[in-house]
Every structure is written in structure tokens, then in C-alpha cells.
Amino acid sequence: MWRRTLLLCLLLALTTNACTVIPAAWVSSAPTPTIEYAIYVVQPGDTLSHIALRYGMTVEQLIALNRDTYPSLARDPSSLRAGWQLRVTTATSGTADVSVTPRFDANEVAQEIIEQINAARAQRGLLLLRPDVTLIRIAKERSEDMITRAYFSHYDPATGQEPLLRYLQAAKFTYRYAGENIAEVKNDAGWVPPWLTVAARYGAHELANEFVKGWLNSPEHRANIFNGHYRRTGVALAVSKDGRRIVATQVFAD
């Protein structure tokens, strides 16, 4: 029997007070490096934060470079429009690759998710799920694929097929019952500074709580968690480079 679950999407819209942060490099007495500029044509779906990350800039630097041509960006970064031609830096000196280092260890979060779910199963008198290395690998591949290809679904957006079935078959994994729960936490706002992304804000314990609470509050996901047929499980997380999106997958099997 194959249990198909519905999607669970936890969206976080961050609200912050307006403030101006001056990077230390801007007030340093060190010689200013020569900076070259290029023109980037904004594509549909782009955000200022994504463009800034791509070119190793801060959003504030990107706005400052284009303030004269597009003054609305300083008032409302979400006013960005496809087709606009933005000045971006091309020099590597003086600019860093702005990638976000998560506050948490993904393996620690996965382990705590299993512990919390087993505690919930124990209260129902159900056998505890034991981690399975193959299911952990499949969960990791599922989470990473959804991050890499920017989708969130039990179905492959290119083929319409269910990736979990394909992964189980490829691994020659023997089962009679199988299913998966997926969840994502992400910044839903168009502009979020790196230090306020979900990866930078969440610790391991609170992130595990967020995923488990969401699954237990959803009838379809809760049905998987309390399915008496399941004996094995695998949990894994994936985080986008910019720290704005975290995807978790839990795979179940008998």
C-alpha cells in the first residue's frame, strides 16, 4: 500500500524595524579596492537578495549602486521589476560570497525529529521507528532535490512522477508499505538580510519542534506518523545557500 500525503508548507514572513547597518569595510581606513561594474538584467522571479548573493554584494550596496536610476528600491526593495538593468560589482576583492551558515547541525535536527516522533508514537502504544541508512539517504536526496530545483511537492515537476517510488526502486529497497512527509520553512518576504534568514534564526531544537508540530497538526501527516505498519524511517534536511529555505523529508517503511 502506498500512502500519498498532502503538502505542508510553513511560510515565515519576517517583520523588522527599519534600520541602517554600515558594514565595517565601508568605514575602514584601508585602501579602497578598485571596483568594476557590470549590468544585470532583472529576470522574472528575481529578488534583490538573490541578485546580491549572486554577485557577492549586500542588498544595501546593490541599492546604493542603483539609487539614482531606480530610487524606488530604497523605499521599497520589493518594487524590483523584470527588465530593469542593475549595476552590479564584478571585482572579487573587497566583496565576499554572502552565503549563510546555519545555526544548526542538520543531522542533529533529523535525530531530534525522530526522537520527538517516537515519543508521540510511544504515547499511542506504537512501536518506535528505527533509523534506516537507506531511507536516510533517500530522504536526503529528496530534500536536496527540492532545494536545488526550487520546488516543493511529492511529485517531480518535470515528469509528474513520484520521486520516492523511483528512489526506493533504484535502491532495491524491499517494502510493503511506504510513505513520506515533507515540510519546508522559508522566508516569504521579498527582501531578508542574511542575518535574519530562517537558517540564521533557528536552532536545532526549535527547528525540530517546528517540523514535528506542523506534521502532528496535519491529519494526513499525522496518519503517517501513527501508522502501525511502519517500522523504519529516515529523516534529512537541506538548506538553500542563501539560508532563506529549509526543507525536511521523512520517509517511512515497514
One Martini backbone bead per residue (centre of mass of N, CA, C, O) as a GRO file, in nm:
protein
  254
    1MET     BB    1   0.097   0.035   0.021
    2TRP     BB    2   0.033   0.376  -0.072
    3ARG     BB    3   0.103   0.680   0.084
    4ARG     BB    4  -0.043   0.988   0.028
    5THR     BB    5   0.055   1.314   0.083
    6LEU     BB    6   0.029   1.618   0.178
    7LEU     BB    7   0.119   1.936   0.196
    8LEU     BB    8   0.371   2.126   0.387
    9CYS     BB    9   0.368   2.488   0.445
   10LEU     BB   10   0.599   2.703   0.610
   11LEU     BB   11   0.549   3.047   0.645
   12LEU     BB   12   0.785   3.325   0.684
   13ALA     BB   13   0.723   3.656   0.780
   14LEU     BB   14   0.933   3.917   0.817
   15THR     BB   15   0.950   4.165   1.081
   16THR     BB   16   1.110   4.487   1.066
   17ASN     BB   17   1.289   4.742   1.160
   18ALA     BB   18   1.414   5.015   1.050
   19CYS     BB   19   1.760   5.011   0.932
   20THR     BB   20   2.114   5.093   0.947
   21VAL     BB   21   2.389   4.916   0.808
   22ILE     BB   22   2.744   4.940   0.851
   23PRO     BB   23   2.992   4.814   0.715
   24ALA     BB   24   3.318   4.796   0.805
   25ALA     BB   25   3.445   4.841   0.518
   26TRP     BB   26   3.327   5.140   0.485
   27VAL     BB   27   3.514   5.250   0.758
   28SER     BB   28   3.779   5.190   0.661
   29SER     BB   29   4.133   5.278   0.624
   30ALA     BB   30   4.163   5.116   0.392
   31PRO     BB   31   4.211   5.066   0.085
   32THR     BB   32   4.027   5.103  -0.197
   33PRO     BB   33   3.909   4.903  -0.417
   34THR     BB   34   3.877   4.824  -0.733
   35ILE     BB   35   3.564   4.871  -0.904
   36GLU     BB   36   3.364   4.684  -1.108
   37TYR     BB   37   3.106   4.697  -1.359
   38ALA     BB   38   2.781   4.564  -1.426
   39ILE     BB   39   2.499   4.436  -1.610
   40TYR     BB   40   2.179   4.346  -1.482
   41VAL     BB   41   1.901   4.162  -1.588
   42VAL     BB   42   1.601   4.129  -1.477
   43GLN     BB   43   1.423   3.852  -1.375
   44PRO     BB   44   1.180   3.653  -1.330
   45GLY     BB   45   1.178   3.619  -0.968
   46ASP     BB   46   1.356   3.820  -0.872
   47THR     BB   47   1.570   3.938  -0.611
   48LEU     BB   48   1.781   4.129  -0.439
   49SER     BB   49   1.910   3.903  -0.269
   50HIS     BB   50   1.983   3.714  -0.504
   51ILE     BB   51   2.163   3.913  -0.660
   52ALA     BB   52   2.361   3.978  -0.432
   53LEU     BB   53   2.463   3.687  -0.390
   54ARG     BB   54   2.570   3.640  -0.680
   55TYR     BB   55   2.779   3.914  -0.636
   56GLY     BB   56   2.880   3.962  -0.337
   57MET     BB   57   2.653   4.136  -0.197
   58THR     BB   58   2.466   4.371  -0.062
   59VAL     BB   59   2.168   4.519  -0.061
   60GLU     BB   60   2.272   4.804   0.005
   61GLN     BB   61   2.477   4.818  -0.228
   62LEU     BB   62   2.274   4.775  -0.458
   63ILE     BB   63   2.102   5.023  -0.400
   64ALA     BB   64   2.329   5.240  -0.415
   65LEU     BB   65   2.406   5.184  -0.719
   66ASN     BB   66   2.069   5.237  -0.805
   67ARG     BB   67   1.936   5.501  -0.695
   68ASP     BB   68   1.926   5.695  -0.943
   69THR     BB   69   1.759   5.503  -1.137
   70TYR     BB   70   1.610   5.343  -0.868
   71PRO     BB   71   1.461   5.495  -0.605
   72SER     BB   72   1.244   5.280  -0.507
   73LEU     BB   73   1.434   5.072  -0.366
   74ALA     BB   74   1.478   5.233  -0.097
   75ARG     BB   75   1.169   5.216  -0.016
   76ASP     BB   76   1.113   4.933  -0.205
   77PRO     BB   77   1.254   4.633  -0.281
   78SER     BB   78   0.982   4.502  -0.418
   79SER     BB   79   0.988   4.696  -0.687
   80LEU     BB   80   1.108   4.504  -0.856
   81ARG     BB   81   1.174   4.457  -1.216
   82ALA     BB   82   1.152   4.321  -1.500
   83GLY     BB   83   1.426   4.462  -1.705
   84TRP     BB   84   1.604   4.579  -1.526
   85GLN     BB   85   1.919   4.769  -1.496
   86LEU     BB   86   2.179   4.662  -1.300
   87ARG     BB   87   2.430   4.740  -1.095
   88VAL     BB   88   2.729   4.540  -1.059
   89THR     BB   89   2.975   4.367  -0.920
   90THR     BB   90   3.305   4.211  -1.031
   91ALA     BB   91   3.482   4.222  -0.801
   92THR     BB   92   3.654   4.027  -0.558
   93SER     BB   93   3.760   4.254  -0.413
   94GLY     BB   94   3.579   4.333  -0.117
   95THR     BB   95   3.408   4.069  -0.177
   96ALA     BB   96   3.168   3.838  -0.063
   97ASP     BB   97   3.032   3.534  -0.010
   98VAL     BB   98   2.686   3.537   0.062
   99SER     BB   99   2.661   3.296   0.288
  100VAL     BB  100   2.475   3.088   0.502
  101THR     BB  101   2.522   2.982   0.830
  102PRO     BB  102   2.392   2.766   1.012
  103ARG     BB  103   2.294   2.715   1.352
  104PHE     BB  104   2.265   2.418   1.264
  105ASP     BB  105   2.252   2.066   1.271
  106ALA     BB  106   2.103   1.852   1.059
  107ASN     BB  107   2.143   1.582   1.214
  108GLU     BB  108   2.028   1.681   1.482
  109VAL     BB  109   1.746   1.743   1.380
  110ALA     BB  110   1.676   1.461   1.273
  111GLN     BB  111   1.705   1.315   1.545
  112GLU     BB  112   1.488   1.481   1.698
  113ILE     BB  113   1.252   1.410   1.521
  114ILE     BB  114   1.252   1.108   1.585
  115GLU     BB  115   1.220   1.137   1.891
  116GLN     BB  116   0.949   1.289   1.890
  117ILE     BB  117   0.789   1.078   1.726
  118ASN     BB  118   0.840   0.840   1.921
  119ALA     BB  119   0.700   0.970   2.161
  120ALA     BB  120   0.421   0.981   2.025
  121ARG     BB  121   0.399   0.674   1.972
  122ALA     BB  122   0.424   0.577   2.267
  123GLN     BB  123   0.152   0.709   2.360
  124ARG     BB  124   0.002   0.490   2.153
  125GLY     BB  125   0.160   0.205   2.162
  126LEU     BB  126   0.390   0.219   1.957
  127LEU     BB  127   0.635   0.145   1.775
  128LEU     BB  128   0.947   0.227   1.714
  129LEU     BB  129   1.144   0.397   1.510
  130ARG     BB  130   1.407   0.306   1.289
  131PRO     BB  131   1.686   0.382   1.155
  132ASP     BB  132   1.767   0.403   0.798
  133VAL     BB  133   2.011   0.440   0.568
  134THR     BB  134   1.844   0.442   0.308
  135LEU     BB  135   1.622   0.644   0.400
  136ILE     BB  136   1.814   0.874   0.461
  137ARG     BB  137   1.923   0.906   0.174
  138ILE     BB  138   1.651   0.961   0.040
  139ALA     BB  139   1.576   1.209   0.208
  140LYS     BB  140   1.819   1.377   0.116
  141GLU     BB  141   1.761   1.374  -0.189
  142ARG     BB  142   1.486   1.507  -0.171
  143SER     BB  143   1.566   1.773  -0.032
  144GLU     BB  144   1.788   1.861  -0.235
  145ASP     BB  145   1.606   1.866  -0.488
  146MET     BB  146   1.408   2.089  -0.386
  147ILE     BB  147   1.630   2.301  -0.365
  148THR     BB  148   1.773   2.293  -0.645
  149ARG     BB  149   1.471   2.306  -0.812
  150ALA     BB  150   1.255   2.480  -0.669
  151TYR     BB  151   1.057   2.276  -0.502
  152PHE     BB  152   0.723   2.145  -0.357
  153SER     BB  153   0.681   1.793  -0.370
  154HIS     BB  154   0.568   1.459  -0.447
  155TYR     BB  155   0.630   1.573  -0.737
  156ASP     BB  156   0.768   1.592  -1.038
  157PRO     BB  157   0.772   1.872  -1.241
  158ALA     BB  158   0.873   1.720  -1.510
  159THR     BB  159   0.699   1.422  -1.483
  160GLY     BB  160   0.480   1.360  -1.237
  161GLN     BB  161   0.630   1.185  -1.055
  162GLU     BB  162   0.737   0.978  -0.782
  163PRO     BB  163   1.040   0.986  -0.638
  164LEU     BB  164   1.025   0.777  -0.411
  165LEU     BB  165   0.976   0.530  -0.589
  166ARG     BB  166   1.239   0.554  -0.748
  167TYR     BB  167   1.435   0.532  -0.507
  168LEU     BB  168   1.341   0.255  -0.403
  169GLN     BB  169   1.402   0.101  -0.664
  170ALA     BB  170   1.706   0.177  -0.696
  171ALA     BB  171   1.769   0.044  -0.398
  172LYS     BB  172   1.617  -0.224  -0.359
  173PHE     BB  173   1.373  -0.180  -0.166
  174THR     BB  174   1.200  -0.354   0.078
  175TYR     BB  175   0.835  -0.336   0.063
  176ARG     BB  176   0.481  -0.264   0.149
  177TYR     BB  177   0.519   0.009   0.311
  178ALA     BB  178   0.498   0.364   0.217
  179GLY     BB  179   0.622   0.704   0.295
  180GLU     BB  180   0.579   1.072   0.317
  181ASN     BB  181   0.717   1.367   0.464
  182ILE     BB  182   0.688   1.722   0.411
  183ALA     BB  183   0.882   2.029   0.469
  184GLU     BB  184   0.882   2.396   0.501
  185VAL     BB  185   1.106   2.670   0.566
  186LYS     BB  186   1.051   3.024   0.495
  187ASN     BB  187   1.106   3.318   0.338
  188ASP     BB  188   0.842   3.533   0.214
  189ALA     BB  189   1.004   3.766   0.164
  190GLY     BB  190   1.177   3.960  -0.069
  191TRP     BB  191   1.350   4.088   0.184
  192VAL     BB  192   1.644   3.939   0.349
  193PRO     BB  193   1.871   3.937   0.562
  194PRO     BB  194   2.105   3.708   0.645
  195TRP     BB  195   2.055   3.746   0.971
  196LEU     BB  196   1.718   3.673   0.908
  197THR     BB  197   1.717   3.400   0.834
  198VAL     BB  198   1.620   3.086   0.905
  199ALA     BB  199   1.912   2.972   0.939
  200ALA     BB  200   1.996   3.207   1.150
  201ARG     BB  201   1.746   3.168   1.368
  202TYR     BB  202   1.765   2.862   1.397
  203GLY     BB  203   1.763   2.598   1.599
  204ALA     BB  204   1.748   2.268   1.642
  205HIS     BB  205   1.506   2.246   1.840
  206GLU     BB  206   1.306   2.452   1.704
  207LEU     BB  207   1.303   2.314   1.428
  208ALA     BB  208   1.195   2.041   1.512
  209ASN     BB  209   0.936   2.150   1.635
  210GLU     BB  210   0.818   2.273   1.378
  211PHE     BB  211   0.788   2.013   1.214
  212VAL     BB  212   0.633   1.829   1.411
  213LYS     BB  213   0.396   2.015   1.468
  214GLY     BB  214   0.297   2.031   1.175
  215TRP     BB  215   0.246   1.727   1.133
  216LEU     BB  216   0.051   1.680   1.382
  217ASN     BB  217  -0.160   1.908   1.263
  218SER     BB  218  -0.182   1.698   1.024
  219PRO     BB  219  -0.371   1.443   0.925
  220GLU     BB  220  -0.188   1.314   0.701
  221HIS     BB  221   0.080   1.315   0.864
  222ARG     BB  222  -0.022   1.174   1.120
  223ALA     BB  223  -0.088   0.905   0.983
  224ASN     BB  224   0.205   0.829   0.933
  225ILE     BB  225   0.316   0.847   1.225
  226PHE     BB  226   0.061   0.632   1.324
  227ASN     BB  227   0.154   0.394   1.159
  228GLY     BB  228   0.169   0.052   1.233
  229HIS     BB  229   0.349  -0.053   0.986
  230TYR     BB  230   0.578   0.114   1.073
  231ARG     BB  231   0.955   0.076   1.142
  232ARG     BB  232   1.097   0.273   0.939
  233THR     BB  233   1.337   0.554   0.898
  234GLY     BB  234   1.399   0.886   0.738
  235VAL     BB  235   1.593   1.188   0.797
  236ALA     BB  236   1.621   1.510   0.616
  237LEU     BB  237   1.808   1.802   0.529
  238ALA     BB  238   1.786   2.122   0.350
  239VAL     BB  239   1.983   2.414   0.244
  240SER     BB  240   2.006   2.704   0.128
  241LYS     BB  241   2.258   2.918   0.062
  242ASP     BB  242   2.087   3.182   0.168
  243GLY     BB  243   1.889   3.069   0.414
  244ARG     BB  244   1.563   3.086   0.318
  245ARG     BB  245   1.560   2.754   0.303
  246ILE     BB  246   1.392   2.462   0.451
  247VAL     BB  247   1.407   2.106   0.406
  248ALA     BB  248   1.197   1.825   0.498
  249THR     BB  249   1.235   1.460   0.521
  250GLN     BB  250   1.012   1.175   0.570
  251VAL     BB  251   1.062   0.826   0.572
  252PHE     BB  252   0.859   0.532   0.532
  253ALA     BB  253   0.863   0.184   0.662
  254ASP     BB  254   0.828  -0.166   0.734
   0.00000   0.00000   0.00000
